[in-house]
Short mmCIF file of N, CA and C in Angstrom, two decimals:
data_model
loop_
_atom_site.label_atom_id
_atom_site.label_comp_id
_atom_site.label_asym_id
_atom_site.label_seq_id
_atom_site.Cartn_x
_atom_site.Cartn_y
_atom_site.Cartn_z
N MET A 1 0.84 -1.18 0.00
CA MET A 1 0.00 0.00 0.00
C MET A 1 0.89 1.25 0.00
N ARG A 2 0.55 2.18 -0.82
CA ARG A 2 1.34 3.40 -0.97
C ARG A 2 0.99 4.40 0.12
N GLU A 3 2.02 5.00 0.71
CA GLU A 3 1.81 5.98 1.78
C GLU A 3 1.32 7.30 1.18
N LYS A 4 0.37 7.93 1.85
CA LYS A 4 -0.15 9.22 1.41
C LYS A 4 0.89 10.30 1.65
N ILE A 5 0.93 11.26 0.74
CA ILE A 5 1.82 12.40 0.89
C ILE A 5 0.95 13.63 1.09
N PHE A 6 1.28 14.41 2.13
CA PHE A 6 0.54 15.62 2.45
C PHE A 6 1.48 16.81 2.42
N TRP A 7 0.94 17.98 2.18
CA TRP A 7 1.71 19.21 2.31
C TRP A 7 0.81 20.29 2.90
N ILE A 8 1.44 21.40 3.35
CA ILE A 8 0.75 22.45 4.10
C ILE A 8 0.97 23.80 3.44
N THR A 9 -0.09 24.63 3.42
CA THR A 9 0.03 26.04 3.06
C THR A 9 -0.69 26.85 4.14
N SER A 10 -0.52 28.15 4.11
CA SER A 10 -1.20 29.03 5.08
C SER A 10 -2.66 29.21 4.71
N SER A 11 -3.51 29.37 5.72
CA SER A 11 -4.94 29.60 5.52
C SER A 11 -5.25 31.08 5.63
N GLN A 12 -6.04 31.59 4.71
CA GLN A 12 -6.48 32.99 4.76
C GLN A 12 -7.63 33.16 5.75
N ARG A 13 -8.44 32.12 5.92
CA ARG A 13 -9.66 32.22 6.72
C ARG A 13 -9.41 32.14 8.23
N CYS A 14 -8.47 31.33 8.65
CA CYS A 14 -8.22 31.13 10.07
C CYS A 14 -6.91 31.81 10.46
N PRO A 15 -6.94 32.67 11.48
CA PRO A 15 -5.69 33.30 11.93
C PRO A 15 -4.68 32.23 12.36
N ASP A 16 -3.47 32.37 11.91
CA ASP A 16 -2.40 31.42 12.22
C ASP A 16 -2.76 29.99 11.82
N GLY A 17 -3.63 29.82 10.85
CA GLY A 17 -4.07 28.48 10.44
C GLY A 17 -3.34 27.98 9.21
N ASP A 18 -3.59 26.73 8.88
CA ASP A 18 -2.97 26.08 7.73
C ASP A 18 -4.04 25.38 6.91
N ILE A 19 -3.64 24.96 5.71
CA ILE A 19 -4.46 24.07 4.89
C ILE A 19 -3.59 22.86 4.55
N ILE A 20 -4.13 21.67 4.79
CA ILE A 20 -3.44 20.43 4.45
C ILE A 20 -3.99 19.95 3.11
N TYR A 21 -3.10 19.57 2.21
CA TYR A 21 -3.46 19.00 0.92
C TYR A 21 -2.96 17.57 0.86
N ALA A 22 -3.75 16.69 0.24
CA ALA A 22 -3.33 15.30 0.04
C ALA A 22 -3.00 15.10 -1.43
N GLN A 23 -1.79 14.60 -1.69
CA GLN A 23 -1.39 14.33 -3.06
C GLN A 23 -2.24 13.20 -3.63
N GLY A 24 -2.66 13.35 -4.87
CA GLY A 24 -3.40 12.30 -5.55
C GLY A 24 -4.88 12.27 -5.25
N SER A 25 -5.37 13.24 -4.49
CA SER A 25 -6.81 13.32 -4.23
C SER A 25 -7.19 14.79 -4.11
N GLY A 26 -8.47 15.04 -3.99
CA GLY A 26 -8.93 16.42 -3.84
C GLY A 26 -9.06 16.84 -2.39
N LEU A 27 -8.56 16.01 -1.47
CA LEU A 27 -8.72 16.31 -0.05
C LEU A 27 -7.97 17.58 0.33
N ARG A 28 -8.71 18.51 0.91
CA ARG A 28 -8.13 19.73 1.48
C ARG A 28 -8.75 19.90 2.86
N ILE A 29 -7.92 20.22 3.84
CA ILE A 29 -8.39 20.35 5.22
C ILE A 29 -7.89 21.67 5.79
N ARG A 30 -8.82 22.46 6.27
CA ARG A 30 -8.48 23.72 6.93
C ARG A 30 -8.16 23.43 8.39
N VAL A 31 -7.06 23.96 8.90
CA VAL A 31 -6.66 23.79 10.30
C VAL A 31 -6.85 25.14 10.99
N CYS A 32 -7.68 25.16 12.03
CA CYS A 32 -7.94 26.40 12.77
C CYS A 32 -7.56 26.20 14.23
N ARG A 33 -6.81 27.13 14.76
CA ARG A 33 -6.47 27.12 16.19
C ARG A 33 -7.66 27.69 16.95
N LEU A 34 -8.11 26.95 17.96
CA LEU A 34 -9.31 27.35 18.69
C LEU A 34 -9.00 28.17 19.94
N ASN A 35 -7.78 28.12 20.43
CA ASN A 35 -7.43 28.87 21.64
C ASN A 35 -7.44 30.36 21.34
N GLY A 36 -8.41 31.07 21.88
CA GLY A 36 -8.46 32.51 21.73
C GLY A 36 -9.10 33.01 20.45
N TYR A 37 -9.58 32.12 19.60
CA TYR A 37 -10.22 32.53 18.35
C TYR A 37 -11.64 31.99 18.31
N SER A 38 -12.54 32.75 17.70
CA SER A 38 -13.89 32.22 17.50
C SER A 38 -13.91 31.50 16.15
N TRP A 39 -14.58 30.38 16.11
CA TRP A 39 -14.63 29.56 14.90
C TRP A 39 -16.00 28.90 14.84
N ILE A 40 -16.61 28.94 13.68
CA ILE A 40 -17.92 28.32 13.47
C ILE A 40 -17.75 27.25 12.39
N PRO A 41 -18.09 25.99 12.71
CA PRO A 41 -17.98 24.92 11.72
C PRO A 41 -18.86 25.20 10.50
N THR A 42 -18.40 24.78 9.34
CA THR A 42 -19.14 24.94 8.10
C THR A 42 -20.09 23.75 7.92
N PRO A 43 -21.38 24.03 7.69
CA PRO A 43 -22.32 22.92 7.45
C PRO A 43 -21.88 22.09 6.24
N ARG A 44 -22.18 20.81 6.27
CA ARG A 44 -21.89 19.84 5.21
C ARG A 44 -20.40 19.56 5.02
N GLU A 45 -19.56 20.03 5.93
CA GLU A 45 -18.15 19.66 5.91
C GLU A 45 -17.89 18.77 7.12
N VAL A 46 -16.80 18.02 7.09
CA VAL A 46 -16.44 17.13 8.19
C VAL A 46 -15.45 17.86 9.08
N GLN A 47 -15.66 17.77 10.40
CA GLN A 47 -14.76 18.38 11.36
C GLN A 47 -14.19 17.31 12.29
N LEU A 48 -12.90 17.41 12.57
CA LEU A 48 -12.24 16.63 13.60
C LEU A 48 -11.46 17.62 14.46
N TYR A 49 -11.14 17.20 15.69
CA TYR A 49 -10.46 18.08 16.63
C TYR A 49 -9.34 17.31 17.31
N CYS A 50 -8.27 18.00 17.64
CA CYS A 50 -7.22 17.36 18.42
C CYS A 50 -6.44 18.41 19.20
N LEU A 51 -5.80 17.93 20.24
CA LEU A 51 -4.98 18.76 21.10
C LEU A 51 -3.52 18.48 20.74
N ILE A 52 -2.81 19.52 20.29
CA ILE A 52 -1.39 19.41 20.00
C ILE A 52 -0.68 20.34 20.97
N GLY A 53 0.11 19.74 21.86
CA GLY A 53 0.70 20.54 22.94
C GLY A 53 -0.43 21.02 23.84
N ASP A 54 -0.52 22.31 24.03
CA ASP A 54 -1.61 22.87 24.84
C ASP A 54 -2.63 23.60 23.98
N GLU A 55 -2.63 23.32 22.68
CA GLU A 55 -3.50 24.04 21.76
C GLU A 55 -4.53 23.11 21.12
N MET A 56 -5.82 23.47 21.25
CA MET A 56 -6.88 22.71 20.60
C MET A 56 -7.02 23.21 19.16
N LEU A 57 -7.03 22.26 18.23
CA LEU A 57 -7.15 22.59 16.80
C LEU A 57 -8.40 21.96 16.22
N ALA A 58 -9.02 22.67 15.29
CA ALA A 58 -10.13 22.14 14.51
C ALA A 58 -9.61 21.85 13.11
N PHE A 59 -10.00 20.71 12.58
CA PHE A 59 -9.65 20.30 11.22
C PHE A 59 -10.97 20.18 10.46
N GLU A 60 -11.11 20.93 9.38
CA GLU A 60 -12.37 20.95 8.64
C GLU A 60 -12.08 20.76 7.16
N THR A 61 -12.83 19.86 6.53
CA THR A 61 -12.65 19.64 5.10
C THR A 61 -13.10 20.87 4.32
N ILE A 62 -12.58 20.99 3.12
CA ILE A 62 -12.96 22.07 2.20
C ILE A 62 -13.55 21.40 0.97
N ALA A 63 -14.85 21.61 0.73
CA ALA A 63 -15.54 21.03 -0.43
C ALA A 63 -15.30 19.52 -0.52
N ILE A 64 -15.63 18.82 0.56
CA ILE A 64 -15.34 17.38 0.64
C ILE A 64 -16.12 16.59 -0.40
N LYS A 65 -15.45 15.54 -0.88
CA LYS A 65 -16.06 14.56 -1.78
C LYS A 65 -16.07 13.23 -1.04
N PRO A 66 -17.01 12.34 -1.35
CA PRO A 66 -17.12 11.08 -0.60
C PRO A 66 -15.81 10.29 -0.51
N ASP A 67 -15.02 10.25 -1.56
CA ASP A 67 -13.77 9.48 -1.54
C ASP A 67 -12.70 10.09 -0.65
N ASP A 68 -12.83 11.37 -0.32
CA ASP A 68 -11.81 12.05 0.47
C ASP A 68 -11.93 11.78 1.96
N ALA A 69 -13.11 11.46 2.44
CA ALA A 69 -13.37 11.34 3.89
C ALA A 69 -12.47 10.30 4.55
N ARG A 70 -12.19 9.21 3.87
CA ARG A 70 -11.41 8.13 4.49
C ARG A 70 -9.97 8.52 4.79
N ASP A 71 -9.46 9.55 4.13
CA ASP A 71 -8.07 9.98 4.34
C ASP A 71 -7.94 11.07 5.40
N MET A 72 -9.05 11.56 5.93
CA MET A 72 -8.98 12.72 6.82
C MET A 72 -8.26 12.41 8.13
N ALA A 73 -8.59 11.32 8.79
CA ALA A 73 -7.93 11.00 10.07
C ALA A 73 -6.43 10.81 9.87
N GLY A 74 -6.02 10.20 8.77
CA GLY A 74 -4.60 10.05 8.48
C GLY A 74 -3.91 11.39 8.28
N ALA A 75 -4.59 12.33 7.65
CA ALA A 75 -4.03 13.67 7.46
C ALA A 75 -3.88 14.39 8.80
N VAL A 76 -4.86 14.22 9.69
CA VAL A 76 -4.78 14.85 11.01
C VAL A 76 -3.62 14.25 11.81
N ARG A 77 -3.48 12.92 11.76
CA ARG A 77 -2.36 12.27 12.45
C ARG A 77 -1.02 12.73 11.88
N TRP A 78 -0.94 12.84 10.56
CA TRP A 78 0.29 13.32 9.92
C TRP A 78 0.62 14.73 10.40
N TYR A 79 -0.38 15.62 10.45
CA TYR A 79 -0.18 17.00 10.87
C TYR A 79 0.32 17.05 12.32
N ALA A 80 -0.29 16.25 13.18
CA ALA A 80 0.13 16.22 14.59
C ALA A 80 1.58 15.73 14.71
N THR A 81 1.93 14.68 13.98
CA THR A 81 3.30 14.17 14.01
C THR A 81 4.27 15.21 13.45
N TYR A 82 3.87 15.88 12.39
CA TYR A 82 4.70 16.94 11.79
C TYR A 82 5.01 18.03 12.82
N HIS A 83 4.06 18.28 13.72
CA HIS A 83 4.24 19.30 14.75
C HIS A 83 4.75 18.71 16.07
N GLY A 84 5.27 17.48 16.03
CA GLY A 84 5.95 16.90 17.18
C GLY A 84 5.06 16.21 18.20
N SER A 85 3.84 15.88 17.83
CA SER A 85 2.91 15.24 18.76
C SER A 85 2.50 13.88 18.21
N ASP A 86 3.26 12.84 18.57
CA ASP A 86 3.00 11.49 18.04
C ASP A 86 1.80 10.79 18.66
N GLU A 87 1.42 11.16 19.86
CA GLU A 87 0.36 10.46 20.59
C GLU A 87 -0.91 11.32 20.71
N THR A 88 -1.33 11.94 19.65
CA THR A 88 -2.47 12.84 19.68
C THR A 88 -3.79 12.08 19.64
N LEU A 89 -4.73 12.51 20.47
CA LEU A 89 -6.09 11.98 20.44
C LEU A 89 -6.90 12.81 19.45
N ILE A 90 -7.69 12.14 18.62
CA ILE A 90 -8.52 12.82 17.63
C ILE A 90 -9.97 12.68 18.06
N TYR A 91 -10.66 13.80 18.13
CA TYR A 91 -12.06 13.84 18.56
C TYR A 91 -12.97 14.08 17.36
N THR A 92 -14.15 13.48 17.39
CA THR A 92 -15.14 13.71 16.35
C THR A 92 -16.07 14.87 16.69
N GLN A 93 -16.06 15.30 17.95
CA GLN A 93 -16.84 16.45 18.38
C GLN A 93 -15.93 17.39 19.15
N GLN A 94 -16.23 18.67 19.08
CA GLN A 94 -15.40 19.66 19.76
C GLN A 94 -15.57 19.57 21.27
N PRO A 95 -14.50 19.29 22.00
CA PRO A 95 -14.59 19.28 23.46
C PRO A 95 -14.92 20.69 23.95
N GLN A 96 -15.84 20.79 24.89
CA GLN A 96 -16.30 22.10 25.36
C GLN A 96 -15.44 22.67 26.48
N LEU A 97 -14.91 21.82 27.34
CA LEU A 97 -14.12 22.29 28.48
C LEU A 97 -12.78 21.58 28.50
N ALA A 98 -11.78 22.25 29.01
CA ALA A 98 -10.42 21.69 29.00
C ALA A 98 -10.35 20.34 29.70
N HIS A 99 -11.07 20.15 30.79
CA HIS A 99 -10.98 18.86 31.50
C HIS A 99 -11.60 17.73 30.70
N ASN A 100 -12.45 18.04 29.72
CA ASN A 100 -13.03 16.99 28.88
C ASN A 100 -11.99 16.33 27.99
N TYR A 101 -10.88 17.02 27.69
CA TYR A 101 -9.87 16.47 26.79
C TYR A 101 -9.39 15.11 27.29
N LEU A 102 -9.21 15.00 28.59
CA LEU A 102 -8.66 13.77 29.14
C LEU A 102 -9.72 12.88 29.77
N GLN A 103 -10.80 13.46 30.29
CA GLN A 103 -11.80 12.67 31.02
C GLN A 103 -12.81 12.00 30.10
N ASP A 104 -13.28 12.68 29.07
CA ASP A 104 -14.33 12.14 28.21
C ASP A 104 -13.70 11.52 26.97
N ARG A 105 -13.68 10.20 26.92
CA ARG A 105 -13.05 9.51 25.79
C ARG A 105 -14.08 8.94 24.82
N SER A 106 -15.35 9.35 24.93
CA SER A 106 -16.39 8.78 24.08
C SER A 106 -16.33 9.25 22.64
N HIS A 107 -15.62 10.35 22.37
CA HIS A 107 -15.58 10.89 21.01
C HIS A 107 -14.19 10.83 20.41
N ILE A 108 -13.38 9.89 20.86
CA ILE A 108 -12.01 9.77 20.39
C ILE A 108 -11.92 8.71 19.31
N LEU A 109 -11.19 9.02 18.22
CA LEU A 109 -10.97 8.02 17.16
C LEU A 109 -9.75 7.19 17.49
#
């Protein structure tokens, strides 16, 4: 099986954010830092969340296609590893309070 290749560019929409691209597919993921910024999820897009260091990040697809969804968790894991966090938990719902990051494991992939 061939390993996916991802790359990053800066995001215009999210302050200090990035966009992840997957080679060989149309997958694009917007990365938004949630600490200190207001962010509203886009309807009909897929969102995942993870804590890298002490910063909660939102990962949201851009114009998702059905074939792209299966690569999203791998892209989030790649991004976390790229930023030095090999053991990142990925959430399917945005944790509301800081203590939920470690206590509530019902939404972890």
